[in-house]
PDB file of C-alpha atoms and ligand atoms in Angstrom:
ATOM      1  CA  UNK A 261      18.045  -2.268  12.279  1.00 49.00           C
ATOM      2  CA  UNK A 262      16.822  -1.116   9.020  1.00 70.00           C
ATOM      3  CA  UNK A 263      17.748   3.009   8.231  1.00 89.00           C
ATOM      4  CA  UNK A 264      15.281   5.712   8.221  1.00 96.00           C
ATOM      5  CA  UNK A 265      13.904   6.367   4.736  1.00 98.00           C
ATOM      6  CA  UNK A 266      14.926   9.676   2.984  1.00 98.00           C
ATOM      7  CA  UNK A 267      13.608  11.494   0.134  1.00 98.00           C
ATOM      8  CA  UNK A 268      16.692  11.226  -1.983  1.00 98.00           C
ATOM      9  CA  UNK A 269      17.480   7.440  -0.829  1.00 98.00           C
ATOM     10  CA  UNK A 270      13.492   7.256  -2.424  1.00 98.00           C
ATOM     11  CA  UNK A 271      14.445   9.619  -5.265  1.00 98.00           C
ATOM     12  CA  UNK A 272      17.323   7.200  -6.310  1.00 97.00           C
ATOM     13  CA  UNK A 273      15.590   4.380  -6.341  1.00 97.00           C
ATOM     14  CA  UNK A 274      15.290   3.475 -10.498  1.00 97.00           C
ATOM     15  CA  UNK A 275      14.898  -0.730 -11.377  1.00 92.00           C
ATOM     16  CA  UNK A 276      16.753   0.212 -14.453  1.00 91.00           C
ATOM     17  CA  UNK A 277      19.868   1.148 -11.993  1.00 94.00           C
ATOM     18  CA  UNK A 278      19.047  -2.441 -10.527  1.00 94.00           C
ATOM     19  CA  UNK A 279      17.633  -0.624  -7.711  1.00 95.00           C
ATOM     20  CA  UNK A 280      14.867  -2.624  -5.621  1.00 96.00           C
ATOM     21  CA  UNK A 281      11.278  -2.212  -6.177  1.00 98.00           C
ATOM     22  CA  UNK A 282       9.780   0.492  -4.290  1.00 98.00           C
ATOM     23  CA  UNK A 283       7.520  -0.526  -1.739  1.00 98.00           C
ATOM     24  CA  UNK A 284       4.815   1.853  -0.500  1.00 98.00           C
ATOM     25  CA  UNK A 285       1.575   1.174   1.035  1.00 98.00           C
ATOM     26  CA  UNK A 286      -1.109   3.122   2.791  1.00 98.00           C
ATOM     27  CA  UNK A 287      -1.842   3.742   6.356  1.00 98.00           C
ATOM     28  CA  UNK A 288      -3.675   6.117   8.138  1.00 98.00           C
ATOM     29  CA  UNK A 289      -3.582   5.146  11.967  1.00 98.00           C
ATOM     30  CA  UNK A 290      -1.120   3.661  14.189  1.00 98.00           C
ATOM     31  CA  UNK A 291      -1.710   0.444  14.630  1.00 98.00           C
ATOM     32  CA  UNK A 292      -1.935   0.276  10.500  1.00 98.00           C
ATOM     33  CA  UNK A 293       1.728   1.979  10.239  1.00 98.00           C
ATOM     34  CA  UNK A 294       3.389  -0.305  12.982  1.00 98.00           C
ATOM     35  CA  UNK A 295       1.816  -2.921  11.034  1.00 98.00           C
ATOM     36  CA  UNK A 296       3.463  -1.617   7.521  1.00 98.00           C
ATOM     37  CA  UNK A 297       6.484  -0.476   9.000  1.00 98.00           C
ATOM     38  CA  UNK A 298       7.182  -3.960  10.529  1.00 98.00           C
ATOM     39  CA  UNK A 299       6.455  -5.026   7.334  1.00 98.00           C
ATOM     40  CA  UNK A 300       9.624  -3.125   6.125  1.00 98.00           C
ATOM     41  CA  UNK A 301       7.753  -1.059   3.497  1.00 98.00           C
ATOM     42  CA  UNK A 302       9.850   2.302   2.125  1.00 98.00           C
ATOM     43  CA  UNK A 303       6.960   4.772   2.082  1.00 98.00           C
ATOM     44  CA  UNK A 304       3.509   5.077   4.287  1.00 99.00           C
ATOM     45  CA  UNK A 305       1.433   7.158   1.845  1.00 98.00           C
ATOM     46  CA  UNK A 306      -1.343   8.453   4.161  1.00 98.00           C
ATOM     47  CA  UNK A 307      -3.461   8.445   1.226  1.00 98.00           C
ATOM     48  CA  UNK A 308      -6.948  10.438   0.662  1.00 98.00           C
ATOM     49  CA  UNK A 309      -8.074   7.017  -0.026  1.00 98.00           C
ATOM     50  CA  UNK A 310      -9.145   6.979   3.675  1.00 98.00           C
ATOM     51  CA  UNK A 311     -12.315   9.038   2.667  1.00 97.00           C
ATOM     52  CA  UNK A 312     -13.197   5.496   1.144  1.00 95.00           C
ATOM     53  CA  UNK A 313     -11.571   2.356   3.069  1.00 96.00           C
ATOM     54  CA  UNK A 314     -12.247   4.474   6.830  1.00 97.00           C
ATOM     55  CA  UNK A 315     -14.218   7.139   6.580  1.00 97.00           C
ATOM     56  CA  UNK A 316     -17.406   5.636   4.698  1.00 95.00           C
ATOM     57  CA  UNK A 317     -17.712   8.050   1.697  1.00 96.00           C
ATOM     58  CA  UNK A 318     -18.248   7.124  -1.588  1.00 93.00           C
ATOM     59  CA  UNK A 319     -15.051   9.163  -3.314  1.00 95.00           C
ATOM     60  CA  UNK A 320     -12.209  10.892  -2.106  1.00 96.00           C
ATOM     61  CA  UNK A 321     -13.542  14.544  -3.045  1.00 97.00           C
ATOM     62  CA  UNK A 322     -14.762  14.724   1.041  1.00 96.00           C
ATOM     63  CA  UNK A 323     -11.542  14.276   2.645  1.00 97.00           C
ATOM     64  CA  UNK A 324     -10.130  18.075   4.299  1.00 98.00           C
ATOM     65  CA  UNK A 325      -6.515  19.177   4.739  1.00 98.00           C
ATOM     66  CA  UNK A 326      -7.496  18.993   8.691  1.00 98.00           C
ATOM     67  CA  UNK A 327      -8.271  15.223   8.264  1.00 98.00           C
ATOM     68  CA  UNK A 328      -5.342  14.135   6.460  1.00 98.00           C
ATOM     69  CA  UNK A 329      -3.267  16.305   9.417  1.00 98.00           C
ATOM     70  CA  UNK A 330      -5.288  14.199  11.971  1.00 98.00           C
ATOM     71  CA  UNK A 331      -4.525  10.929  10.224  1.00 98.00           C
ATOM     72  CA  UNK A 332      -0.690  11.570   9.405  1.00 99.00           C
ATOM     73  CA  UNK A 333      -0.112  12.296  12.867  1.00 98.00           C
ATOM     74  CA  UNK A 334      -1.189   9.289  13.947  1.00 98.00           C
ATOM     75  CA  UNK A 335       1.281   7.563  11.685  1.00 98.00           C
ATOM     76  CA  UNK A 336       4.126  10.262  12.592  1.00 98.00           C
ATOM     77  CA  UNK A 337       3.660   8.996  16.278  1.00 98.00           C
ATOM     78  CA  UNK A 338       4.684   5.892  15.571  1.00 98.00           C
ATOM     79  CA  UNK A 339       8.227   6.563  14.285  1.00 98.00           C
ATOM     80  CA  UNK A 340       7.878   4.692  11.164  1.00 98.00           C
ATOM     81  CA  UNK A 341      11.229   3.852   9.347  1.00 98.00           C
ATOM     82  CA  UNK A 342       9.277   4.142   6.124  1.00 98.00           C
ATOM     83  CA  UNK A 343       9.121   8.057   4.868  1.00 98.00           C
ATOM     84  CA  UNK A 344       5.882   9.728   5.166  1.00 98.00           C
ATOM     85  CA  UNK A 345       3.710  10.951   2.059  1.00 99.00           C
ATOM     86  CA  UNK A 346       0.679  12.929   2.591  1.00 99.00           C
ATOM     87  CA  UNK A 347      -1.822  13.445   0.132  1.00 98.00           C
ATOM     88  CA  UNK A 348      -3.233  16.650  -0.380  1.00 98.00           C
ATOM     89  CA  UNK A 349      -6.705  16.949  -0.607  1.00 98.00           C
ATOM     90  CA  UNK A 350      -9.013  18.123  -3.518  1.00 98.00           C
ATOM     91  CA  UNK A 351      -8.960  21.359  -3.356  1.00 98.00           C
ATOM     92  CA  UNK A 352      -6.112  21.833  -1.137  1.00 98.00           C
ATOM     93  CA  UNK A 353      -3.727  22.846  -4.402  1.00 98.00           C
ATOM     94  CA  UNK A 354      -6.142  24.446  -6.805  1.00 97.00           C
ATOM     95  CA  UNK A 355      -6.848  27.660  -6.159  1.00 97.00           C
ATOM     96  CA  UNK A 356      -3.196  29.348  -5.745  1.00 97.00           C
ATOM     97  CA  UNK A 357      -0.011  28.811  -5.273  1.00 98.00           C
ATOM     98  CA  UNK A 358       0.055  30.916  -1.703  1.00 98.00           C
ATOM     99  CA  UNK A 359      -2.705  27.797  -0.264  1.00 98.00           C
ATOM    100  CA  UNK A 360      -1.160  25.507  -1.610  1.00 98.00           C
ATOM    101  CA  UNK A 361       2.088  25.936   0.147  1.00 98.00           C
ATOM    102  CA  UNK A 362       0.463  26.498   3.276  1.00 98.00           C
ATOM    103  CA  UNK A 363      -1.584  23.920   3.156  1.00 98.00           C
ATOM    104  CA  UNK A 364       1.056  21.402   2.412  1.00 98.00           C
ATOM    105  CA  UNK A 365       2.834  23.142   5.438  1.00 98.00           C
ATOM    106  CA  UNK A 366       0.045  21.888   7.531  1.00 98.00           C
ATOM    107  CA  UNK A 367       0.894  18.303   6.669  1.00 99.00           C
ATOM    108  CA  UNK A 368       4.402  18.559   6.820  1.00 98.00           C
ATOM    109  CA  UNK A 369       3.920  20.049  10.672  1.00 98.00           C
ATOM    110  CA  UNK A 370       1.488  17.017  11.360  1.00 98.00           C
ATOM    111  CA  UNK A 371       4.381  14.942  10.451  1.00 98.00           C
ATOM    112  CA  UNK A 372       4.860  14.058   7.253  1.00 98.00           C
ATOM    113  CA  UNK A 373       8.252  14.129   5.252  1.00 98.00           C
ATOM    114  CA  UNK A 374       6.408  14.732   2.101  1.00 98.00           C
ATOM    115  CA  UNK A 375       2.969  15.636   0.112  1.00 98.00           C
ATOM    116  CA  UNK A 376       1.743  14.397  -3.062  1.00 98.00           C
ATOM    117  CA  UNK A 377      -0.559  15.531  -5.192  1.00 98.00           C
ATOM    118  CA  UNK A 378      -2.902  14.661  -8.339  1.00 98.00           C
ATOM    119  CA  UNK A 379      -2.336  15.794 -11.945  1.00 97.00           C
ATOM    120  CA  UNK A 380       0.004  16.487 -14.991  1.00 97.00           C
ATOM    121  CA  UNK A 381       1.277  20.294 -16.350  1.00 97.00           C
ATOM    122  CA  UNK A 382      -1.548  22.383 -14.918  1.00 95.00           C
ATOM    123  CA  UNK A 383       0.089  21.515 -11.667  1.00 98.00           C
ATOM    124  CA  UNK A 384       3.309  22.935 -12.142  1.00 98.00           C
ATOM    125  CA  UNK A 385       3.724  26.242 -10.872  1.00 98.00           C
ATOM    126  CA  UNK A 386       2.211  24.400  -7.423  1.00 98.00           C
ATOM    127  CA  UNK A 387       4.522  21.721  -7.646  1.00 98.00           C
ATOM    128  CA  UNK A 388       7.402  24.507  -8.375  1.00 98.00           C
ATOM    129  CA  UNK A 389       5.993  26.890  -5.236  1.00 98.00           C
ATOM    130  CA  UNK A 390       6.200  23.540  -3.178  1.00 98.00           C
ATOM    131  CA  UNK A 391       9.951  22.609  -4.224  1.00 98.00           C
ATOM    132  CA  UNK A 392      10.888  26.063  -3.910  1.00 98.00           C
ATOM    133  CA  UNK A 393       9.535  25.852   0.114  1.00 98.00           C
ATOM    134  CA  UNK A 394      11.167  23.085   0.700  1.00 98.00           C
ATOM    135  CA  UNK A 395       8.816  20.164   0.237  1.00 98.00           C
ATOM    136  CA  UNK A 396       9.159  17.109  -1.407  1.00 98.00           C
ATOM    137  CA  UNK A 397       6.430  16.642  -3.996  1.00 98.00           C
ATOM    138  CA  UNK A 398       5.279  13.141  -5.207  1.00 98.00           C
ATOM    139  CA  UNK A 399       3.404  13.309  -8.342  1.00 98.00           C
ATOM    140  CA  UNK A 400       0.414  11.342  -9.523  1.00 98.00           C
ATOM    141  CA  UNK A 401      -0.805  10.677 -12.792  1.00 98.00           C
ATOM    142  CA  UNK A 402      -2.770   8.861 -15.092  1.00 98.00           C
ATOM    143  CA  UNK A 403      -6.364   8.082 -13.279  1.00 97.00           C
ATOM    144  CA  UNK A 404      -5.805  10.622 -10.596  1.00 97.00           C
ATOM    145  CA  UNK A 405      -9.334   9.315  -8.868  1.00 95.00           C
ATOM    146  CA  UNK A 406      -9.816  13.825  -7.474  1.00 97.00           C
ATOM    147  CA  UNK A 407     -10.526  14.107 -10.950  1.00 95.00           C
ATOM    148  CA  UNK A 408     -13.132  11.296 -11.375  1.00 95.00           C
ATOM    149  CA  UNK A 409     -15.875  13.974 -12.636  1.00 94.00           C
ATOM    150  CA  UNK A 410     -13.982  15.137 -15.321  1.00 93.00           C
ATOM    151  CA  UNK A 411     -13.098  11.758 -16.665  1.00 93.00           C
ATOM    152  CA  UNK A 412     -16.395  10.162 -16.171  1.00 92.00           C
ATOM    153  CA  UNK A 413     -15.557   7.760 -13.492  1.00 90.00           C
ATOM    154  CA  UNK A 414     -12.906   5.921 -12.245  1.00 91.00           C
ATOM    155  CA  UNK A 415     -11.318   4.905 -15.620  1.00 93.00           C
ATOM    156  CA  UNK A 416      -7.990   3.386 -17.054  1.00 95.00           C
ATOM    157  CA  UNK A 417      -6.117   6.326 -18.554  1.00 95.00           C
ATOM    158  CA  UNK A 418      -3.614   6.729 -21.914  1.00 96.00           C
ATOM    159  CA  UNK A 419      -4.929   3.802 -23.514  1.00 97.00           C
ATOM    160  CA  UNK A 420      -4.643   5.599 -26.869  1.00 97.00           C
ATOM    161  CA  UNK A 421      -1.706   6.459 -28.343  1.00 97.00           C
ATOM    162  CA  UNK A 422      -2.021  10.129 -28.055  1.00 98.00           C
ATOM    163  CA  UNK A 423      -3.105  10.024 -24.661  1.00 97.00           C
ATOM    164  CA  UNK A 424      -0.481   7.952 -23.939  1.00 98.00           C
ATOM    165  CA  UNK A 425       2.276  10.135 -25.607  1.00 98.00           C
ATOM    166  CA  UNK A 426       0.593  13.396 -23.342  1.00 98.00           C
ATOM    167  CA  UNK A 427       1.069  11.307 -19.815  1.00 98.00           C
ATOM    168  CA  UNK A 428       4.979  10.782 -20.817  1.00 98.00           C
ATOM    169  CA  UNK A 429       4.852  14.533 -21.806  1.00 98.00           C
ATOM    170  CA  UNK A 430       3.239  14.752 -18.003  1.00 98.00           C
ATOM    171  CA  UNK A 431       5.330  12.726 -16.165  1.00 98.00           C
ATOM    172  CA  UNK A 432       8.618  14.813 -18.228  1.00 98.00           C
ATOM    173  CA  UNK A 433       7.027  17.777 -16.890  1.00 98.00           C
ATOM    174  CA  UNK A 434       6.652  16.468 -13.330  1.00 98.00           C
ATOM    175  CA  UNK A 435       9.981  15.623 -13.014  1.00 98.00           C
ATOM    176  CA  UNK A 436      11.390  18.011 -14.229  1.00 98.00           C
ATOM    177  CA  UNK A 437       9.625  20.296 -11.904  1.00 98.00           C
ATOM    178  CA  UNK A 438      11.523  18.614  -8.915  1.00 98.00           C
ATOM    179  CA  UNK A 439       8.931  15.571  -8.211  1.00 98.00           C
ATOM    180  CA  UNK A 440      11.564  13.109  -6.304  1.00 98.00           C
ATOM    181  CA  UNK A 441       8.662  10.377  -7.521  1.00 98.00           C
ATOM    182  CA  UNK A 442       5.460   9.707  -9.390  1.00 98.00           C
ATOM    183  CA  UNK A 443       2.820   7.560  -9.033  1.00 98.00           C
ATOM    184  CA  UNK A 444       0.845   5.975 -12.104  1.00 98.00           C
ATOM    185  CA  UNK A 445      -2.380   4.919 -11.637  1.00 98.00           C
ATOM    186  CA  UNK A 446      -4.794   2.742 -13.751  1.00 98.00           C
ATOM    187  CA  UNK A 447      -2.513   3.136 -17.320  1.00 98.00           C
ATOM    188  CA  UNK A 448      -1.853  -0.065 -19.460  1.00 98.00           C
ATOM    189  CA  UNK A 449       1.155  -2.051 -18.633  1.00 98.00           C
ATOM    190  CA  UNK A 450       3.221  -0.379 -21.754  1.00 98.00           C
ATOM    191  CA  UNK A 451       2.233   3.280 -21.195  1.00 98.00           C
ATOM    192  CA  UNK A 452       3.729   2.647 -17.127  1.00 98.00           C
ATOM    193  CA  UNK A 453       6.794   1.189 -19.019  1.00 98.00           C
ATOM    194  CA  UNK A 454       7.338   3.820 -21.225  1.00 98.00           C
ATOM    195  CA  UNK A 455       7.123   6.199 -18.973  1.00 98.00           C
ATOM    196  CA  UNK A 456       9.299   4.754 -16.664  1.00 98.00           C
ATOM    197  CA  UNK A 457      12.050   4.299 -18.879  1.00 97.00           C
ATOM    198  CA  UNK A 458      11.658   7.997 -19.842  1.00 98.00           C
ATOM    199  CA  UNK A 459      11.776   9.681 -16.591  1.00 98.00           C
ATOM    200  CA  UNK A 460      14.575   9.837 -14.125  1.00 97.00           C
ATOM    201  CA  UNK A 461      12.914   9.514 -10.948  1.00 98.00           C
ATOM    202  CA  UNK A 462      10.948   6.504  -9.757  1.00 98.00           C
ATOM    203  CA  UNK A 463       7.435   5.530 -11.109  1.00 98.00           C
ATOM    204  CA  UNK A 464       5.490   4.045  -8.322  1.00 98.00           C
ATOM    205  CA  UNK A 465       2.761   1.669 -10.188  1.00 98.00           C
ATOM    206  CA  UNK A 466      -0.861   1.317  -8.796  1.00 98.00           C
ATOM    207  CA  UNK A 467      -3.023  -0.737 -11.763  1.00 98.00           C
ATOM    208  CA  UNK A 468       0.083   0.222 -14.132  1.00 98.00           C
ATOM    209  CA  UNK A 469       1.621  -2.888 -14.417  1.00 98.00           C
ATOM    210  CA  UNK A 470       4.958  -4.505 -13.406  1.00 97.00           C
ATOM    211  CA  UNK A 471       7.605  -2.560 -15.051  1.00 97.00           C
ATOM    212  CA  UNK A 472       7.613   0.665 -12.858  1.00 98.00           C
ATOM    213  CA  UNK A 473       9.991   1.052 -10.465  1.00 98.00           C
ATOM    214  CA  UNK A 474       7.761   0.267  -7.340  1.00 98.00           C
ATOM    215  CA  UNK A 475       4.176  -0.786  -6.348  1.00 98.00           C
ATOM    216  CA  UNK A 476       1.911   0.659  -4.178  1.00 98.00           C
ATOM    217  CA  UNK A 477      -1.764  -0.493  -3.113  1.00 98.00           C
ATOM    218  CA  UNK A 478      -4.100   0.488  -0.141  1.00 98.00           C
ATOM    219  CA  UNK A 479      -3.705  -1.487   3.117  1.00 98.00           C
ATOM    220  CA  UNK A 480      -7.368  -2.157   3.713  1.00 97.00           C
ATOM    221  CA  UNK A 481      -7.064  -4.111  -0.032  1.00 97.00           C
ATOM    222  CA  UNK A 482      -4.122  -5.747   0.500  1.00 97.00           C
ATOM    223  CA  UNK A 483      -5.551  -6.919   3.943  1.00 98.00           C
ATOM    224  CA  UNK A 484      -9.222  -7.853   2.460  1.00 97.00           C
ATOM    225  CA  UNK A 485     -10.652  -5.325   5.219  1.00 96.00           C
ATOM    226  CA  UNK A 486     -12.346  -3.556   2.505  1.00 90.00           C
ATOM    227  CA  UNK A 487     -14.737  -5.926   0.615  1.00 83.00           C
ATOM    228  CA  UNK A 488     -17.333  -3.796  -1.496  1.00 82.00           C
ATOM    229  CA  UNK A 489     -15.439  -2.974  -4.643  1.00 77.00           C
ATOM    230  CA  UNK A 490     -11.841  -4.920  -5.379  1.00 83.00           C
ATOM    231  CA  UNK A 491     -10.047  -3.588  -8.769  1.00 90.00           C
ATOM    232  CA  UNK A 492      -8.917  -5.906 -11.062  1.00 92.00           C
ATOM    233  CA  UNK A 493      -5.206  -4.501  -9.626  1.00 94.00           C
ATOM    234  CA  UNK A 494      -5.587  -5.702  -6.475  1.00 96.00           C
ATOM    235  CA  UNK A 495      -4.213  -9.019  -4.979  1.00 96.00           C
ATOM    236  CA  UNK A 496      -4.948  -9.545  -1.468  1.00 96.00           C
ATOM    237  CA  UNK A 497      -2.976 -11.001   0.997  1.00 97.00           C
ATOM    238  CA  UNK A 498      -5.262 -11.728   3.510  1.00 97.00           C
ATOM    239  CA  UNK A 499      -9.338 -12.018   4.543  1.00 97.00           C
ATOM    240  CA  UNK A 500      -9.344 -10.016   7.546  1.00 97.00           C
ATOM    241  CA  UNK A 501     -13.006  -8.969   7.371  1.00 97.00           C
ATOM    242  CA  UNK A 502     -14.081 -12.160   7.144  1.00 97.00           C
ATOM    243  CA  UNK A 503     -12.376 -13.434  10.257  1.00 98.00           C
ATOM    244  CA  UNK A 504     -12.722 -10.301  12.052  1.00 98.00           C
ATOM    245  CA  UNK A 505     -16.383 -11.220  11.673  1.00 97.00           C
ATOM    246  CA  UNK A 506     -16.257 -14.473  12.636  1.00 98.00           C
ATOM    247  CA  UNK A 507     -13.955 -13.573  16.140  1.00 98.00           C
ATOM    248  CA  UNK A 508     -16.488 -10.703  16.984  1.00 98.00           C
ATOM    249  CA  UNK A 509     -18.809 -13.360  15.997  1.00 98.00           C
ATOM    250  CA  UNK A 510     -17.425 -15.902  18.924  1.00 98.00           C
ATOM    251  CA  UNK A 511     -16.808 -12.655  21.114  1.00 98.00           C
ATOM    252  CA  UNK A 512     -20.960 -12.321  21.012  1.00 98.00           C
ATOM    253  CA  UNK A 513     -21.589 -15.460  21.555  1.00 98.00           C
ATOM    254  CA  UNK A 514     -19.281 -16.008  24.540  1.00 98.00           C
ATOM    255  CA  UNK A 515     -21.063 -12.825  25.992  1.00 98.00           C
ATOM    256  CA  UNK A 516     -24.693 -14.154  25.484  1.00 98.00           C
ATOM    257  CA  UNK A 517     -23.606 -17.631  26.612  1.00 98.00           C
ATOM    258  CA  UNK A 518     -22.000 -16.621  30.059  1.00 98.00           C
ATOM    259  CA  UNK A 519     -18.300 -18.188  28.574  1.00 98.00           C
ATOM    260  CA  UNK A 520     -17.008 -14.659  28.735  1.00 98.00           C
ATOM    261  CA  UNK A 521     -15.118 -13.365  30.913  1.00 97.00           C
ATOM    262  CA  UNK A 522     -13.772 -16.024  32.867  1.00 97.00           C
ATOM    263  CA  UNK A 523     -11.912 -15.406  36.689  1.00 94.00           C
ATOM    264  CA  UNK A 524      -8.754 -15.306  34.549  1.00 96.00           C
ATOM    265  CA  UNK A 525     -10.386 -12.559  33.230  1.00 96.00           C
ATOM    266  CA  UNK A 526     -11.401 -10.490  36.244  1.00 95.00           C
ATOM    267  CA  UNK A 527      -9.421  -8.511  38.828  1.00 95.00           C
ATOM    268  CA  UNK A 528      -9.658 -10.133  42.381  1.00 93.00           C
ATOM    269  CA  UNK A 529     -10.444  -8.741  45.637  1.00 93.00           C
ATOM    270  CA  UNK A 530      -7.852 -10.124  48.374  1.00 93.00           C
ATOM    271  CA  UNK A 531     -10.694 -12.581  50.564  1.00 91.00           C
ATOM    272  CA  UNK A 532     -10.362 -10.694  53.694  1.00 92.00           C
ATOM    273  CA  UNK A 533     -11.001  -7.188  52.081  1.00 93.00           C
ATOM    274  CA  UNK A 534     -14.095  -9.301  50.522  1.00 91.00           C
ATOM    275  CA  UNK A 535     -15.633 -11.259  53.447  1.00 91.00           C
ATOM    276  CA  UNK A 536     -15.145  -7.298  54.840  1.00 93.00           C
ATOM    277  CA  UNK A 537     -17.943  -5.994  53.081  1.00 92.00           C
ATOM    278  CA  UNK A 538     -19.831  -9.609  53.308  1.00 89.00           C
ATOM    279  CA  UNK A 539     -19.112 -10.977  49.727  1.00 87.00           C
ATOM    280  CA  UNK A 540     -18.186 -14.488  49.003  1.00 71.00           C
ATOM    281  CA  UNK A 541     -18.095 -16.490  45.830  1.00 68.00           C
ATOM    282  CA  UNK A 542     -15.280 -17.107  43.809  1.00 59.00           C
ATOM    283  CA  UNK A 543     -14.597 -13.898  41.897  1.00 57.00           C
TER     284      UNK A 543
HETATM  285  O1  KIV B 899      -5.053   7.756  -1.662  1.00 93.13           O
HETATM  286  C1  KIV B 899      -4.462   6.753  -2.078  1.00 93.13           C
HETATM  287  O2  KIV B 899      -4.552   5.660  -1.507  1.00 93.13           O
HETATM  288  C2  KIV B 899      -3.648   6.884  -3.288  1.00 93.13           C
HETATM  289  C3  KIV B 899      -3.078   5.631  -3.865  1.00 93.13           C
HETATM  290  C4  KIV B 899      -4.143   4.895  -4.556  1.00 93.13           C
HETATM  291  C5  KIV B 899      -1.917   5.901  -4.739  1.00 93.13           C
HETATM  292  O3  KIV B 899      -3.493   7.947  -3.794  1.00 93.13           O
END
């Protein structure tokens, strides 16, 4: 049996120690985390992503600390192996330090082993207030997709060289502030690498390329449940929307036809109770 995942197992984790890739995916129920865990992934991020791929909106600004709660619990009920990362929500870390910490308390009650959260050094003294409570932070940086007013969209980041040279100033800063990891999302291939020789804690890659020191992408893509946009970082593994339509499809079908449900399919009444009450017939 594989060993519970720890935050300083995770934090220890570098390629260039010849450590094994990181492996984190999202879930956000429990049928998606036995499915992940099974799958012997390290981390379940239950990511605010789930605003998009499950709860129908358009970005991840509408997500609430009470709704990633609700969804990490789910996972936490399942007794995943993997460690649990909860992101907190847009808005859940900007105003002080004080919400911050009790918001991320909220997630760690709901079951979650640690939080992360969006953005380089203006996040510090939250990331700080959070270490100093007692919670694993995981950093994110690079296009941090909370922010996707401010840059215009949902755009690659650092592909300049001075923009590049501020996310390694960033990710410095994040780790030094006691991030055990950081995730780098939508930054070219050489800024990822750069960074992730620089820093001594994992980088966990999403559209950054192949040499950080893990990947992570969102179930729903990786499963082809989510069909309306597909970034050019996504591979998927499977079409499941496409034959989930087709077996609901058949399910219809059999209804409107009469083919379902068969006597296999039925409970039975013993005959005697049944000839009883004056019914006959083969069900
Ligand atoms: O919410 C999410 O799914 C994420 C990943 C894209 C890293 O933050």
């Amino acid at each position: 049996m594989a060993q519970q995942m720890t935050v300083p197992a995770v934090r220890a984790r570098k390629a260039s120690d010849g450590a094994d890739p990181l492996v984190m995916l999202t879930s956000y129920d429990a049928p998606g985390a036995r499915m992940v865990d099974q799958a012997g992934v390290d981390l379940i991020l239950v990511g605010d992503s789930v605003a998009m791929v499950v709860l129908g909106y358009d970005d991840t600004l509408q997500v609430t600390v009470a709704d990633i709660a609700h969804h990490t619990a789910a996972v936490a009920r399942t007794r995943p192996e993997a460690l649990i990362v909860a992101d907190m929500p847009w808005m859940s870390y900007h105003v002080s330090v004080e919400e911050t910490v009790r918001n991320a308390a909220v997630l760690i009650r709901a079951g979650a082993q640690a939080v992360k959260l969006e953005g380089g050094r203006r996040r510090l003294p939250m990331i700080e207030a959070l270490v100093a409570a007692e919670v694993p932070v995981m950093g994110h940086i690079g296009l941090t997709p909370q922010s996707m007013h401010t840059m215009g969209g949902f755009k690659v980041q650092g592909r300049d060289a001075q923009a590049a040279l501020e996310l390694v100033d960033d990710a410095k800063e994040l780790a030094h502030a006691g991030c055990f990891a950081i995730v780098l999302e939508g930054v070219p291939g050489r800024v990822a690498a750069r960074i992730t020789r620089t820093v001594d804690v994992p980088t966990i890659g999403i559209g950054a390329g192949p040499d950080c020191d893990g990947q992570v992408l969102v179930f729903h893509d990786v499963l082809g449940l989510e069909h309306r946009v597909v970034p050019k970082f996504v591979r998927r593994y499977a079409d499941l929307y496409t034959e989930g339509v087709v077996a609901l499809r058949h399910f219809a079908d059999d209804v409107r036809s009469g083919a379902f449900p068969t006597v296999d399919e039925t409970y039975r009444m013993a005959d005697a109770e049944a000839e009883a009450l004056g019914l006959y017939g083969a069900a």
